[in-house]
Coordinates of C-alpha atoms in Angstrom, one line a residue:
M1 CA 62.7 -78.8 -61.4
K2 CA 65.4 -77.8 -58.9
G3 CA 64.1 -75.7 -56.1
A4 CA 60.5 -76.0 -57.1
G5 CA 59.6 -77.3 -53.7
N6 CA 61.2 -74.4 -51.8
P7 CA 58.5 -71.7 -51.2
T8 CA 61.0 -69.1 -50.3
L9 CA 62.4 -69.0 -53.9
C10 CA 58.9 -68.4 -55.3
R11 CA 58.0 -65.4 -53.2
T12 CA 57.8 -62.0 -55.0
K13 CA 60.3 -59.2 -53.8
W14 CA 59.0 -57.4 -50.8
R15 CA 57.8 -53.8 -51.0
K16 CA 56.3 -51.3 -48.6
V17 CA 52.5 -51.4 -48.7
A18 CA 50.9 -48.8 -46.5
Y19 CA 47.4 -50.1 -46.9
G20 CA 46.2 -53.4 -48.4
G21 CA 47.0 -56.1 -46.0
M22 CA 49.7 -58.7 -45.9
Q23 CA 51.8 -59.4 -48.9
P24 CA 51.9 -63.3 -49.9
G25 CA 54.8 -65.1 -48.3
Y26 CA 55.6 -62.3 -45.8
D27 CA 54.5 -61.5 -42.2
D28 CA 52.5 -58.3 -41.7
N29 CA 55.3 -56.8 -39.6
Y30 CA 58.2 -57.9 -42.0
T31 CA 60.7 -55.3 -43.2
D32 CA 63.8 -55.8 -45.2
D33 CA 67.0 -53.9 -45.4
S34 CA 65.7 -51.4 -47.9
F35 CA 63.1 -50.1 -45.6
L36 CA 65.5 -47.6 -43.8
E37 CA 67.2 -46.4 -47.0
E38 CA 65.0 -43.4 -47.3
M39 CA 65.4 -42.4 -43.6
V40 CA 66.4 -38.7 -43.2
M41 CA 67.8 -37.1 -39.9
N42 CA 66.7 -33.6 -39.0
A43 CA 65.3 -32.7 -42.4
N44 CA 62.9 -29.9 -41.2
V45 CA 65.2 -28.4 -38.6
V46 CA 65.5 -24.8 -39.1
K47 CA 69.0 -23.3 -38.5
R48 CA 68.7 -20.0 -36.6
D49 CA 70.9 -17.1 -36.8
F50 CA 72.0 -15.5 -33.5
L51 CA 71.5 -12.0 -34.7
R52 CA 68.1 -12.7 -36.1
V53 CA 67.0 -14.3 -32.9
M54 CA 68.3 -11.3 -30.9
V55 CA 66.2 -8.9 -33.2
D56 CA 63.0 -11.0 -32.7
S57 CA 63.5 -10.9 -28.8
V58 CA 63.7 -7.1 -28.9
S59 CA 59.8 -7.0 -28.9
I60 CA 59.8 -8.8 -25.6
S61 CA 62.2 -6.3 -24.0
Q62 CA 60.4 -3.5 -25.5
Y63 CA 57.1 -4.3 -24.1
L64 CA 58.6 -5.1 -20.7
C65 CA 60.1 -1.6 -20.8
I66 CA 56.5 -0.3 -21.6
V67 CA 55.0 -2.0 -18.5
A68 CA 57.8 -0.7 -16.4
L69 CA 57.1 2.8 -17.5
V70 CA 53.4 2.4 -16.6
V71 CA 54.4 1.1 -13.0
S72 CA 56.8 4.1 -12.6
T73 CA 53.9 6.5 -13.7
W74 CA 51.7 4.8 -11.1
T75 CA 54.2 5.2 -8.3
H76 CA 54.7 8.9 -9.0
T77 CA 51.1 9.5 -9.2
L78 CA 50.5 7.6 -5.9
N79 CA 53.2 9.8 -4.3
L80 CA 51.5 12.9 -5.7
A81 CA 54.7 13.8 -7.5
I82 CA 52.5 14.1 -10.8
D83 CA 49.2 16.1 -10.4
E84 CA 46.0 15.2 -12.4
I85 CA 46.3 18.2 -14.8
T86 CA 49.8 17.3 -15.7
L87 CA 48.8 13.7 -16.3
L88 CA 45.9 14.7 -18.4
K89 CA 48.0 16.8 -20.7
F90 CA 50.4 13.9 -21.0
D91 CA 47.5 11.7 -21.9
I92 CA 46.5 14.0 -24.6
G93 CA 49.9 14.3 -26.0
L94 CA 50.4 10.5 -25.9
L95 CA 47.2 10.0 -27.9
L96 CA 48.2 12.6 -30.5
V97 CA 51.7 10.9 -30.9
G98 CA 50.0 7.6 -31.3
F99 CA 47.7 8.8 -34.0
L100 CA 50.6 10.5 -35.8
V101 CA 52.6 7.2 -35.8
L102 CA 49.6 5.3 -37.2
L103 CA 49.2 7.9 -40.0
L104 CA 52.9 7.7 -40.9
T105 CA 53.5 4.0 -40.7
T106 CA 50.2 2.6 -41.9
S107 CA 49.9 2.4 -45.7
P108 CA 47.3 2.8 -47.1
F109 CA 45.5 4.7 -44.1
S110 CA 42.1 5.5 -45.1
L111 CA 40.0 8.4 -43.8
N112 CA 37.3 5.9 -42.7
L113 CA 39.7 4.1 -40.6
L114 CA 41.0 7.1 -38.9
L115 CA 37.4 8.3 -38.1
K116 CA 36.7 4.8 -36.8
Y117 CA 39.6 5.0 -34.4
V118 CA 38.6 8.6 -33.3
L119 CA 35.1 7.5 -32.7
N120 CA 35.9 4.5 -30.7
I121 CA 38.4 6.5 -28.5
S122 CA 35.7 9.1 -27.9
F123 CA 33.3 6.5 -26.6
F124 CA 36.0 4.9 -24.7
T125 CA 37.0 8.2 -23.0
S126 CA 33.4 9.2 -22.2
G127 CA 32.6 5.9 -20.6
L128 CA 35.9 6.0 -18.6
Y129 CA 35.0 9.5 -17.4
V130 CA 31.5 8.4 -16.2
L131 CA 32.9 5.5 -14.3
A132 CA 35.8 7.3 -12.7
P133 CA 33.9 8.2 -9.6
I134 CA 32.8 4.6 -9.1
C135 CA 36.4 3.3 -9.5
H136 CA 37.5 5.9 -6.9
T137 CA 35.5 4.2 -4.1
L138 CA 35.5 0.6 -5.5
T139 CA 38.1 -0.9 -3.2
R140 CA 37.7 1.4 -0.1
S141 CA 37.0 -1.5 2.2
I142 CA 40.1 -3.6 1.0
S143 CA 43.5 -3.1 2.7
S144 CA 46.4 -1.5 0.7
D145 CA 48.6 -4.5 1.1
S146 CA 46.0 -6.8 -0.6
I147 CA 45.7 -4.2 -3.5
W148 CA 49.4 -4.1 -4.1
A149 CA 49.9 -7.8 -3.9
L150 CA 47.0 -8.4 -6.3
A151 CA 48.1 -5.6 -8.7
V152 CA 51.6 -7.2 -8.9
F153 CA 50.2 -10.6 -9.5
L154 CA 47.9 -9.3 -12.2
L155 CA 50.8 -7.6 -14.0
L156 CA 52.9 -10.8 -14.0
V157 CA 49.8 -12.6 -15.5
H158 CA 49.6 -9.9 -18.1
L159 CA 53.3 -10.2 -19.0
F160 CA 53.2 -13.9 -19.1
L161 CA 50.1 -14.2 -21.3
H162 CA 50.7 -11.2 -23.6
D163 CA 50.8 -11.9 -27.3
Y164 CA 54.3 -10.5 -28.2
S165 CA 54.0 -11.3 -31.9
G166 CA 51.0 -9.0 -32.6
S167 CA 48.5 -6.7 -31.1
T168 CA 45.5 -7.1 -28.7
I169 CA 43.6 -4.8 -31.0
R170 CA 43.5 -6.1 -34.5
P171 CA 45.7 -3.7 -36.5
P172 CA 45.5 -3.0 -40.3
G173 CA 47.1 -5.9 -42.1
A174 CA 46.7 -8.4 -39.3
L175 CA 45.6 -11.8 -40.6
N176 CA 44.3 -13.5 -37.3
N177 CA 42.2 -12.3 -34.5
P178 CA 43.6 -11.9 -31.0
K179 CA 44.1 -15.1 -29.1
L180 CA 42.2 -16.0 -25.9
T181 CA 45.4 -15.7 -23.8
S182 CA 46.1 -12.2 -25.1
N183 CA 42.5 -11.1 -24.1
I184 CA 43.0 -12.6 -20.7
S185 CA 46.3 -10.7 -20.5
L186 CA 44.5 -7.5 -21.4
N187 CA 41.8 -8.0 -18.8
A188 CA 44.4 -8.6 -16.0
S189 CA 46.1 -5.3 -17.0
I190 CA 42.8 -3.5 -16.8
V191 CA 41.9 -4.9 -13.4
A192 CA 45.4 -4.0 -12.1
S193 CA 44.9 -0.4 -13.3
V194 CA 41.5 -0.2 -11.6
L195 CA 43.0 -1.3 -8.3
V196 CA 45.9 1.0 -8.4
A197 CA 43.6 4.0 -9.5
S198 CA 41.2 3.3 -6.6
R199 CA 44.0 4.5 -4.2
L200 CA 44.3 7.9 -5.5
P201 CA 42.9 11.0 -3.7
S202 CA 40.3 12.2 -6.2
W203 CA 38.1 10.9 -9.0
L204 CA 40.0 13.2 -11.5
H205 CA 43.2 11.5 -10.6
V206 CA 41.5 8.1 -11.2
F207 CA 40.3 9.2 -14.6
A208 CA 43.8 10.5 -15.7
I209 CA 45.7 7.5 -14.5
M210 CA 43.1 5.1 -16.0
L211 CA 43.1 6.8 -19.3
F212 CA 46.9 6.7 -19.3
S213 CA 47.0 3.0 -18.4
L214 CA 44.4 1.9 -20.8
Q215 CA 46.0 3.9 -23.6
V216 CA 49.2 2.1 -23.1
F217 CA 47.9 -1.4 -22.5
L218 CA 45.4 -1.1 -25.5
F219 CA 47.1 1.0 -28.2
A220 CA 50.8 0.6 -27.4
P221 CA 50.9 -2.9 -28.9
L222 CA 49.1 -1.5 -31.9
V223 CA 51.6 1.4 -32.4
T224 CA 54.6 -0.9 -31.9
F225 CA 53.1 -3.4 -34.3
C226 CA 52.7 -0.8 -37.1
I227 CA 56.3 0.6 -36.4
K228 CA 57.7 -2.9 -36.7
K229 CA 55.7 -3.6 -39.9
Y230 CA 56.8 -0.3 -41.5
S231 CA 60.6 -0.6 -40.9
C232 CA 62.7 -3.0 -38.8
R233 CA 65.4 -0.4 -38.4
L234 CA 63.0 2.2 -37.0
H235 CA 61.6 -0.6 -34.7
L236 CA 65.1 -1.1 -33.3
I237 CA 65.9 2.5 -32.8
F238 CA 62.6 3.0 -31.1
S239 CA 63.0 0.1 -28.8
F240 CA 66.6 1.0 -27.9
A241 CA 65.6 4.7 -27.1
L242 CA 62.6 3.2 -25.0
M243 CA 64.9 0.9 -23.0
V244 CA 67.3 3.7 -22.3
M245 CA 64.6 6.0 -21.1
T246 CA 63.0 3.2 -19.0
L247 CA 66.2 2.3 -17.3
G248 CA 66.9 6.0 -16.6
V249 CA 63.4 6.5 -15.0
T250 CA 63.7 3.3 -13.1
Y251 CA 67.2 4.2 -11.8
Q252 CA 65.8 7.4 -10.2
L253 CA 62.8 5.5 -8.9
H254 CA 64.7 2.5 -7.1
R255 CA 68.1 1.2 -7.4
M256 CA 67.0 -2.4 -6.9
L257 CA 64.2 -2.2 -9.5
F258 CA 66.8 -0.8 -11.9
I259 CA 69.1 -3.7 -11.4
L260 CA 66.2 -6.3 -11.8
L261 CA 65.0 -4.6 -15.0
L262 CA 68.5 -4.3 -16.5
A263 CA 69.2 -8.0 -15.8
L264 CA 65.9 -9.0 -17.3
V265 CA 66.6 -7.1 -20.5
V266 CA 70.1 -8.6 -20.8
F267 CA 68.7 -12.0 -20.2
I268 CA 65.9 -11.8 -22.7
S269 CA 68.0 -9.9 -25.4
L270 CA 71.3 -11.8 -25.1
V271 CA 71.1 -15.0 -22.9
C272 CA 67.9 -16.4 -24.2
P273 CA 69.0 -16.2 -28.0
Y274 CA 72.2 -17.7 -27.2
W275 CA 70.5 -20.4 -25.2
L276 CA 68.1 -21.1 -28.1
I277 CA 71.0 -21.4 -30.6
R278 CA 72.9 -23.8 -28.4
I279 CA 70.1 -26.2 -27.8
Q280 CA 69.4 -26.7 -31.5
E281 CA 72.3 -29.1 -31.7
Y282 CA 70.4 -31.4 -29.4
K283 CA 67.2 -31.5 -31.7
F284 CA 66.7 -35.1 -33.0
E285 CA 64.1 -35.7 -35.7
I286 CA 63.6 -38.7 -37.9
N287 CA 61.8 -38.8 -41.3
G288 CA 61.4 -41.9 -43.3
P289 CA 59.1 -44.1 -45.5
W290 CA 56.6 -44.8 -42.8
D291 CA 53.4 -42.9 -42.6
E292 CA 53.7 -39.7 -40.6
A293 CA 51.0 -37.8 -39.2
K294 CA 50.7 -34.2 -40.6
L295 CA 48.2 -31.5 -39.8
C296 CA 46.0 -30.5 -42.7
F297 CA 45.0 -27.1 -41.1
D298 CA 46.6 -24.2 -39.4
I299 CA 47.0 -25.1 -35.8
T300 CA 46.7 -21.4 -34.8
E301 CA 43.0 -21.6 -35.8

């Protein structure tokens, strides 16, 4: 019979076999022209909208302004422009406003949850009051230059490791527990607060500034998370008002700090979103008939 002695005419059609060894008549690494017909370029690339990315970046600018307000309050307190009684009144008002925001934005907000928050803050305030005299004399043997340098470094660590997508304290409705990096960020801010407070003239000053700092670093992310979850428009209005207020306070404090903060806000809110949109065109992803490694679990766990 014609062609009976030619083994290439008797071979079966090649097909892709993921597992099962070599196909008869073909090498193990053999592929034909049909192998790349199912190849897809950039199948999973997410097309981002510039306005949406700008809205997402507001949370970063917002928290940067919150930290700037804390630093401004530290500076005015160290210069004795704010006395301890005024600062304590401000702490109480800030706490009441925070509770009011939680009551209005968290739905449903149970009485048991409110009592839990009140009890925790009571224990927290009592412990801070007892430890204030110790914090007042904690760094007496360390030079002021070392204190300021270490405080600045710890605040930079706090900003770099802070979880801008959620809250350090687990808020109502949050799915995941805080990450390790966010806990490190919180610890850095607490140590920075203790270092700055130790340079104040009295233990009541220390208690007032520590209460203010920890209220902001602990509960401000919780309040802003609840506002953002409740209404995106309210979140944007609150963030814009906070930025304007912070820039005004910083301008009165120091012109160079005002320019630096304004440049950072513009860079984060405008330049970075535009940069992210532009680099999307350089993304190169190939999907095809070969076996792709895919995670079978949530990587955030």
